Amino acid sequence: MITYFPEVKKPIAYEGPDSKNPLAFKHYNPSQKVLGKTMAEHLRFAVCYWHTFRGLGTDPFGAPTMLRRYSKSANPMKAAEMTLEAAFEFFVKLGVGFWCFHDRDIAPEADTLAETNKRLDVMVKKAGKLQQDTGIKLLWGTSNCFAHPRFMSGAATSPSPEVFAYTASQIKKAMEVTRELGGAGYVFWGGREGYETLLNTDMKRELDHLARLLHMAVDYKKRIRFRGQLYIEPKPKEPTKHQYDFDAAGCYAFLQKYDLVKHLKLNIEANHSTLAGHSFVHELEFCVANGLLGSVDANRGDPLLGWDTDQFPTDIYETTLAMYTILRGGGFSTGGLNFDAKLRRQSTDPVDLFHAHIGGMDAFARGLTIAARLIKDKTFEKHVKARYAGWDRGIGAKIEKGGIGLEELEAYTLKHGEPTVPSGRQEMLENILNEYIR
Ligand code: XUL
Ligand code: CO
């Protein structure tokens, strides 16, 4: 049997914060209990197939920089098989519980849809066997309805009904194989569901079509008894200038309008959040506040670059605040932390994939333990509670209960005069957060 990652002889182990071994976890200790659950149960790490095994360092200006033994075969199905074997070797050596893939990541497209589906079946069978042998599970599956030229004007939102039909057929099959592999979820990322110019776009019609397709998927999910959770992954732009699933709030409005809220949750990606002009934690908090949090694509952008750089998460502030919100939202059930992240183009060795994922996993493990301490100590909870205490009594409680209106409040204000607002204490709270993060 070929070894694709010979530099890593045995599974990555937890060696503790004093370890200097770059191929060891310093903070992620899968069996360590935090707030009653193990770290592995809380974090539910997944490796994404597309960047990790299909991304070879191309950028708009240059050719692949990463040579991988598994992608070399001239026979595309042979290359797909080798890539799948390499992927499972990687999952096991890294010690993650889950993976995620697009249909076209694992099996190359053929000349016809029928032939493409046959190829996919072959690879899904192999993936099923590897899942069984290793115990690695599928966090979610999805379909790539954006790379092929037929999707240049969108998939469900294409002006062509033939493309809509093609998209529907592809999603049908992708949902079937996700079910077959026991996927805990299925993601819709509207790769080109948006527009470049309104001069050629019927926005209302396109939005109606997108909702129509999602309803079809919801119906089909029931028909095939796929029990996984459906997710929409918001992203504001790229590849189109304006994507319809812009951010969590935009997606929520869309889901409400088209009566889809009970069927879909959101898959929040850190870099998509910042592209939308939000912070990662803002998007998570919006989801928690509205019962929408499903899963997370864990990565980060670069504050100096305005595009989806998909870097591995390393910022302990970000992971702490993210885990603080996720834990307060009840944690993951079907979802998890999927590293939708890619190596920088100059990180060319296979072992760099280990460094990248180890760093991301350690960063989230630290975020988890710090967030758990914040929760245990009620550090911010006490301040927030005190800040809103006026709503628990007197006029505040009456307003929240409903039944009083503008006239009563005018009378109240005339009687009580100018209100006082206490200090927000932002700097003090930021200092306290720093004390926890060190
Ligand atoms: C693109 C992106 C996708 C989705 C799955 O920016 O994040 O990889 O996660 O289609
Ligand atoms: Co993503």
Coordinates of C-alpha atoms and ligand atoms in Angstrom, one line a residue:
M1 CA 0.0 0.0 0.0
I2 CA 1.3 3.5 -1.0
T3 CA 1.9 6.0 1.8
Y4 CA 1.1 9.5 0.7
F5 CA 2.2 11.2 3.9
P6 CA 5.4 9.4 4.8
E7 CA 6.7 12.3 6.9
V8 CA 3.9 11.6 9.5
K9 CA 4.5 8.0 10.7
K10 CA 1.9 7.8 13.4
P11 CA -1.3 9.7 14.2
I12 CA -0.8 13.2 15.6
A13 CA -0.9 13.0 19.4
Y14 CA -1.6 15.5 22.1
E15 CA 1.6 16.4 23.8
G16 CA 0.5 19.5 25.9
P17 CA 1.4 23.2 25.8
D18 CA 5.1 22.7 26.5
S19 CA 5.8 20.4 23.5
K20 CA 8.0 21.8 20.8
N21 CA 7.1 19.1 18.3
P22 CA 5.5 20.8 15.3
L23 CA 3.6 17.6 14.5
A24 CA 1.8 17.4 17.9
F25 CA -1.2 19.0 19.4
K26 CA -0.4 21.5 22.2
H27 CA -4.0 22.2 23.1
Y28 CA -6.4 19.9 21.3
N29 CA -6.8 16.9 23.6
P30 CA -9.7 15.0 22.0
S31 CA -10.8 13.1 25.1
Q32 CA -10.4 16.1 27.6
K33 CA -13.7 17.1 29.1
V34 CA -14.9 20.7 28.9
L35 CA -18.3 21.6 30.3
G36 CA -19.4 18.0 30.4
K37 CA -18.4 17.0 26.8
T38 CA -15.1 16.0 25.3
M39 CA -13.2 18.4 23.1
A40 CA -13.8 16.1 20.1
E41 CA -17.6 16.2 20.8
H42 CA -17.7 19.9 21.1
L43 CA -15.5 20.8 18.1
R44 CA -16.5 18.1 15.6
F45 CA -13.5 18.9 13.3
A46 CA -13.8 18.2 9.5
V47 CA -11.3 18.3 6.7
C48 CA -12.6 19.7 3.4
Y49 CA -11.8 17.7 0.3
W50 CA -11.7 20.5 -2.2
H51 CA -8.9 22.8 -0.9
T52 CA -7.0 20.0 0.9
F53 CA -6.8 17.4 -1.8
R54 CA -7.9 19.1 -5.0
G55 CA -6.3 22.5 -4.5
L56 CA -2.8 22.5 -5.8
G57 CA -1.8 26.2 -5.4
T58 CA -3.1 27.7 -8.6
D59 CA -4.0 31.4 -8.5
P60 CA -5.3 33.7 -11.3
F61 CA -1.7 34.4 -12.1
G62 CA 0.0 31.1 -11.8
A63 CA 0.2 27.4 -12.3
P64 CA 0.0 24.7 -9.5
T65 CA 2.9 24.8 -7.1
M66 CA 2.1 21.7 -5.1
L67 CA 3.2 18.3 -6.4
R68 CA 1.1 15.5 -5.0
R69 CA 1.7 11.9 -5.8
Y70 CA -2.0 11.1 -5.8
S71 CA -2.9 13.7 -8.4
K72 CA -0.4 12.5 -11.0
S73 CA -2.1 9.7 -12.9
A74 CA -3.1 10.5 -16.4
N75 CA -6.2 8.3 -15.9
P76 CA -8.7 10.6 -14.1
M77 CA -10.5 7.8 -12.3
K78 CA -7.2 6.3 -11.1
A79 CA -6.1 9.8 -9.9
A80 CA -9.5 10.1 -8.1
E81 CA -9.0 6.7 -6.4
M82 CA -5.5 7.6 -5.2
T83 CA -6.7 11.0 -4.0
L84 CA -9.4 9.3 -1.9
E85 CA -6.9 6.9 -0.4
A86 CA -4.6 9.8 0.4
A87 CA -7.5 11.7 1.9
F88 CA -8.4 8.9 4.3
E89 CA -4.8 8.4 5.3
F90 CA -4.7 12.1 6.1
F91 CA -7.9 12.1 8.1
V92 CA -6.7 9.1 10.2
K93 CA -3.2 10.5 10.8
L94 CA -4.6 13.9 11.7
G95 CA -7.3 12.5 14.0
V96 CA -10.3 14.3 12.7
G97 CA -13.8 12.7 13.0
F98 CA -15.3 14.1 9.8
W99 CA -14.8 15.1 6.2
C100 CA -16.8 17.2 3.7
F101 CA -16.9 17.1 -0.1
H102 CA -18.5 18.4 -3.3
D103 CA -19.7 15.7 -5.8
R104 CA -17.1 16.8 -8.4
D105 CA -14.2 16.8 -5.8
I106 CA -14.2 13.0 -5.5
A107 CA -15.2 11.9 -9.0
P108 CA -14.3 13.7 -12.3
E109 CA -17.1 14.8 -14.6
A110 CA -17.6 12.7 -17.8
D111 CA -19.2 13.7 -21.1
T112 CA -22.8 13.0 -20.0
L113 CA -24.6 13.2 -16.7
A114 CA -25.4 9.5 -16.8
E115 CA -21.7 8.7 -17.1
T116 CA -20.7 11.3 -14.5
N117 CA -23.2 9.7 -12.1
K118 CA -21.7 6.3 -12.7
R119 CA -18.2 7.6 -11.9
L120 CA -19.6 9.2 -8.8
D121 CA -21.2 5.9 -7.7
V122 CA -17.8 4.1 -8.1
M123 CA -16.1 6.6 -5.9
V124 CA -18.9 6.8 -3.3
K125 CA -18.7 3.0 -2.9
K126 CA -15.0 3.3 -2.2
A127 CA -15.5 6.2 0.2
G128 CA -18.2 4.2 2.0
K129 CA -15.7 1.4 2.5
L130 CA -13.0 3.7 3.7
Q131 CA -15.5 5.4 6.1
Q132 CA -16.3 1.9 7.5
D133 CA -12.7 0.9 7.8
T134 CA -11.6 4.1 9.6
G135 CA -14.7 5.3 11.5
I136 CA -14.4 8.7 9.8
K137 CA -17.8 10.2 9.2
L138 CA -19.3 12.6 6.6
L139 CA -20.1 16.0 8.2
W140 CA -21.8 17.2 5.0
G141 CA -21.9 16.7 1.3
T142 CA -22.6 19.3 -1.4
S143 CA -22.7 19.7 -5.2
N144 CA -20.4 21.8 -7.3
C145 CA -22.9 23.8 -9.4
F146 CA -20.5 26.6 -10.2
A147 CA -17.3 25.4 -11.8
H148 CA -18.5 24.0 -15.2
P149 CA -19.1 26.7 -17.9
R150 CA -22.8 25.7 -18.0
F151 CA -23.1 27.5 -14.7
M152 CA -21.5 30.7 -15.8
S153 CA -24.8 32.6 -15.4
G154 CA -25.9 30.8 -12.3
A155 CA -27.4 27.4 -11.5
A156 CA -30.9 27.7 -10.0
T157 CA -30.8 31.4 -10.9
S158 CA -29.6 30.8 -14.5
P159 CA -31.7 32.5 -17.2
S160 CA -31.8 29.0 -18.8
P161 CA -34.4 26.5 -17.5
E162 CA -32.2 23.7 -18.9
V163 CA -29.4 24.8 -16.6
F164 CA -32.0 24.8 -13.7
A165 CA -33.0 21.3 -14.7
Y166 CA -29.3 20.2 -14.8
T167 CA -28.7 21.7 -11.4
A168 CA -31.7 20.0 -10.0
S169 CA -30.5 16.6 -11.4
Q170 CA -27.1 17.2 -10.0
I171 CA -28.4 18.1 -6.5
K172 CA -30.7 15.1 -6.6
K173 CA -27.8 12.8 -7.1
A174 CA -25.5 14.6 -4.6
M175 CA -28.2 14.3 -1.9
E176 CA -28.6 10.6 -2.6
V177 CA -24.9 10.0 -2.2
T178 CA -24.7 12.1 0.9
R179 CA -27.5 10.0 2.4
E180 CA -25.7 6.8 1.3
L181 CA -22.6 7.9 3.1
G182 CA -24.5 8.8 6.3
G183 CA -23.9 12.5 5.9
A184 CA -25.0 14.6 9.0
G185 CA -25.8 17.5 6.6
Y186 CA -26.0 18.9 3.1
V187 CA -24.8 22.3 2.2
F188 CA -26.1 24.7 -0.5
W189 CA -23.6 27.3 -1.3
G190 CA -24.9 29.5 -4.1
G191 CA -21.7 29.5 -6.0
R192 CA -22.9 31.7 -8.9
E193 CA -26.4 32.5 -7.6
G194 CA -26.1 36.3 -8.0
Y195 CA -25.5 38.7 -10.8
E196 CA -22.9 40.8 -12.5
T197 CA -25.2 43.6 -13.9
L198 CA -28.8 44.4 -13.4
L199 CA -29.0 45.4 -17.1
N200 CA -29.4 41.8 -18.0
T201 CA -30.9 40.4 -14.7
D202 CA -34.5 39.8 -13.5
M203 CA -33.7 39.7 -9.8
K204 CA -37.2 38.8 -8.6
R205 CA -37.5 35.9 -11.0
E206 CA -34.0 34.6 -10.1
L207 CA -34.9 34.7 -6.3
D208 CA -38.1 32.9 -7.0
H209 CA -36.2 30.2 -8.9
L210 CA -33.7 29.8 -6.1
A211 CA -36.5 29.2 -3.6
R212 CA -38.2 26.8 -6.0
L213 CA -35.1 24.7 -6.2
L214 CA -34.7 24.6 -2.4
H215 CA -38.3 23.5 -2.0
M216 CA -37.7 20.7 -4.5
A217 CA -34.6 19.7 -2.4
V218 CA -36.7 19.8 0.8
D219 CA -39.3 17.5 -0.8
Y220 CA -36.7 15.1 -2.2
K221 CA -35.0 14.9 1.2
K222 CA -38.2 13.6 2.7
R223 CA -38.8 11.2 -0.2
I224 CA -35.4 9.6 0.2
R225 CA -35.6 9.8 4.0
F226 CA -32.3 11.7 4.2
R227 CA -32.2 12.7 7.8
G228 CA -29.3 15.1 7.6
Q229 CA -29.7 18.9 8.2
L230 CA -29.8 21.2 5.2
Y231 CA -27.8 24.3 5.3
I232 CA -27.3 27.5 3.3
E233 CA -23.8 29.0 3.4
P234 CA -24.0 32.8 3.1
K235 CA -21.4 34.7 1.0
P236 CA -21.7 38.3 -0.2
K237 CA -19.6 38.3 -3.4
E238 CA -17.2 36.2 -5.3
P239 CA -17.5 34.7 -7.8
T240 CA -20.4 37.0 -8.8
K241 CA -20.3 40.7 -7.9
H242 CA -23.4 40.3 -5.8
Q243 CA -24.5 37.0 -4.3
Y244 CA -28.1 36.6 -3.3
D245 CA -27.2 34.7 -0.1
F246 CA -25.2 37.8 1.1
D247 CA -25.0 37.3 4.8
A248 CA -26.9 35.6 7.7
A249 CA -29.6 38.3 7.8
G250 CA -30.1 38.3 4.1
C251 CA -30.4 34.5 4.1
Y252 CA -32.9 34.7 7.0
A253 CA -35.1 37.2 5.1
F254 CA -35.0 34.9 2.0
L255 CA -35.8 31.8 4.0
Q256 CA -38.7 33.6 5.8
K257 CA -40.2 35.0 2.6
Y258 CA -40.2 31.6 0.9
D259 CA -41.3 29.6 3.9
L260 CA -38.1 27.7 4.2
V261 CA -37.0 28.6 7.7
K262 CA -38.0 25.3 9.3
H263 CA -36.1 23.3 6.7
L264 CA -32.7 25.0 6.6
K265 CA -30.1 26.3 9.0
L266 CA -26.9 28.3 8.1
N267 CA -23.4 27.2 7.6
I268 CA -21.3 30.3 8.6
E269 CA -17.9 30.8 7.1
A270 CA -15.5 33.1 8.9
N271 CA -14.0 34.7 5.7
H272 CA -17.5 35.1 4.1
S273 CA -18.6 37.0 7.2
T274 CA -15.7 39.5 7.0
L275 CA -16.3 39.9 3.2
A276 CA -19.9 40.9 4.1
G277 CA -18.5 43.7 6.4
H278 CA -19.3 41.7 9.5
S279 CA -17.2 39.9 12.1
F280 CA -17.3 36.1 12.2
V281 CA -18.8 36.3 15.7
H282 CA -21.5 38.7 14.5
E283 CA -22.8 36.2 12.0
L284 CA -22.7 33.4 14.6
E285 CA -24.5 35.6 17.1
F286 CA -27.2 36.5 14.6
C287 CA -27.7 32.8 14.0
V288 CA -27.9 32.0 17.7
A289 CA -30.3 34.8 18.2
N290 CA -32.6 33.5 15.5
G291 CA -32.2 29.7 15.9
L292 CA -30.3 29.4 12.7
L293 CA -26.9 28.1 13.7
G294 CA -26.1 24.9 11.9
S295 CA -22.4 24.5 11.1
V296 CA -19.2 26.5 10.6
D297 CA -16.6 26.7 7.8
A298 CA -13.6 27.5 9.9
N299 CA -11.0 29.8 8.2
R300 CA -10.1 33.5 8.2
G301 CA -9.5 36.3 5.7
D302 CA -6.7 38.7 5.5
P303 CA -7.6 42.2 6.7
L304 CA -5.5 43.7 4.0
L305 CA -7.0 41.7 1.1
G306 CA -10.6 42.1 0.0
W307 CA -11.2 38.6 -1.2
D308 CA -11.8 35.1 0.1
T309 CA -8.3 34.1 1.0
D310 CA -9.5 31.0 3.0
Q311 CA -6.6 31.0 5.4
F312 CA -6.3 28.6 8.3
P313 CA -7.7 30.0 11.5
T314 CA -4.9 31.0 14.0
D315 CA -6.3 34.0 15.8
I316 CA -7.2 33.0 19.4
Y317 CA -9.4 36.1 19.9
E318 CA -11.5 35.0 17.0
T319 CA -11.8 31.3 18.0
T320 CA -12.5 32.4 21.7
L321 CA -15.4 34.7 20.7
A322 CA -16.7 32.2 18.1
M323 CA -16.7 29.3 20.7
Y324 CA -18.2 31.6 23.3
T325 CA -21.2 32.3 21.1
I326 CA -21.4 28.7 19.8
L327 CA -21.4 27.3 23.4
R328 CA -24.0 29.8 24.6
G329 CA -26.1 28.8 21.5
G330 CA -26.1 25.2 22.8
G331 CA -23.1 23.9 20.7
F332 CA -23.2 21.8 17.6
S333 CA -25.6 19.0 17.0
T334 CA -25.4 18.0 13.3
G335 CA -22.8 20.6 12.5
G336 CA -19.1 21.0 13.2
L337 CA -16.0 23.0 12.4
N338 CA -15.0 22.3 8.8
F339 CA -11.6 23.7 7.7
D340 CA -12.7 25.3 4.5
A341 CA -9.2 26.6 4.2
K342 CA -6.2 26.3 2.0
L343 CA -2.4 26.4 2.2
R344 CA -0.6 29.5 1.0
R345 CA 0.8 28.9 -2.5
Q346 CA 4.3 28.7 -1.2
S347 CA 3.5 26.0 1.4
T348 CA 4.2 23.2 -1.1
D349 CA 4.9 20.1 0.9
P350 CA 2.3 17.5 1.9
V351 CA 3.4 17.9 5.5
D352 CA 2.3 21.6 5.4
L353 CA -1.3 20.2 5.3
F354 CA -0.6 18.8 8.8
H355 CA 0.9 22.0 10.2
A356 CA -2.1 24.0 8.9
H357 CA -4.7 21.7 10.4
I358 CA -2.9 21.2 13.7
G359 CA -2.7 25.0 14.0
G360 CA -6.4 25.4 13.3
M361 CA -7.4 22.6 15.7
D362 CA -5.2 24.0 18.5
A363 CA -6.5 27.5 17.9
F364 CA -10.1 26.3 18.3
A365 CA -9.3 24.0 21.3
R366 CA -7.8 27.1 23.0
G367 CA -10.9 29.1 22.1
L368 CA -13.1 26.4 23.5
T369 CA -11.3 26.2 26.9
I370 CA -11.1 30.0 27.3
A371 CA -14.8 30.3 26.3
A372 CA -15.7 27.6 28.8
R373 CA -13.9 29.5 31.6
L374 CA -15.8 32.7 30.6
I375 CA -19.0 30.9 30.8
K376 CA -18.2 29.2 34.1
D377 CA -17.2 32.4 35.7
K378 CA -20.2 34.2 34.1
T379 CA -17.6 36.9 33.3
F380 CA -19.6 38.8 30.7
E381 CA -22.9 37.3 31.5
K382 CA -23.0 39.2 34.8
H383 CA -22.2 42.5 33.1
V384 CA -24.8 42.0 30.4
K385 CA -27.4 41.0 32.9
A386 CA -26.8 44.1 35.0
R387 CA -26.8 46.3 31.9
Y388 CA -30.3 45.2 31.0
A389 CA -31.6 44.8 34.5
G390 CA -34.0 47.7 34.0
W391 CA -36.0 45.4 31.7
D392 CA -36.7 42.9 34.5
R393 CA -38.7 45.4 36.6
G394 CA -41.0 48.4 36.5
I395 CA -41.5 50.1 33.2
G396 CA -39.0 47.9 31.4
A397 CA -40.9 44.7 32.3
K398 CA -44.2 46.4 31.3
I399 CA -42.8 47.3 27.8
E400 CA -41.5 43.8 27.2
K401 CA -44.8 42.3 28.3
G402 CA -46.7 44.4 25.7
G403 CA -50.0 46.1 26.2
I404 CA -48.7 49.6 26.8
G405 CA -48.1 52.1 24.0
L406 CA -46.7 55.5 23.1
E407 CA -49.2 57.5 25.2
E408 CA -48.4 55.7 28.5
L409 CA -44.7 56.0 27.7
E410 CA -45.1 59.7 27.1
A411 CA -46.8 60.1 30.5
Y412 CA -44.0 58.1 32.1
T413 CA -41.3 60.2 30.5
L414 CA -43.0 63.5 31.4
K415 CA -43.2 62.3 35.0
H416 CA -39.6 60.9 35.3
G417 CA -37.6 63.4 33.2
E418 CA -34.3 62.9 31.6
P419 CA -33.1 59.2 31.7
T420 CA -29.6 58.2 32.8
V421 CA -27.6 55.7 30.9
P422 CA -24.8 53.8 32.7
S423 CA -21.3 53.5 31.2
G424 CA -20.8 50.6 28.8
R425 CA -17.4 49.8 30.4
Q426 CA -16.1 48.5 27.0
E427 CA -12.4 49.0 27.7
M428 CA -12.7 47.3 31.1
L429 CA -14.4 44.3 29.5
E430 CA -11.8 44.2 26.8
N431 CA -9.1 44.1 29.5
I432 CA -10.8 41.3 31.3
L433 CA -11.0 39.3 28.0
N434 CA -7.3 39.8 27.5
E435 CA -6.6 38.4 31.0
Y436 CA -8.5 35.2 30.0
I437 CA -6.8 34.9 26.6
R438 CA -3.2 35.0 27.7
Ligands
XUL1 C1 -16.7 29.0 -1.3 C2 -17.1 28.0 -0.3 C3 -17.5 26.7 -0.7 C4 -18.5 26.1 0.1 C5 -19.0 24.7 -0.4 O1 -16.3 30.2 -0.9 O2 -16.9 28.4 0.9 O3 -16.4 25.9 -0.7 O4 -18.1 25.9 1.5 O5 -19.5 24.8 -1.7
CO2 CO -17.3 27.4 2.7

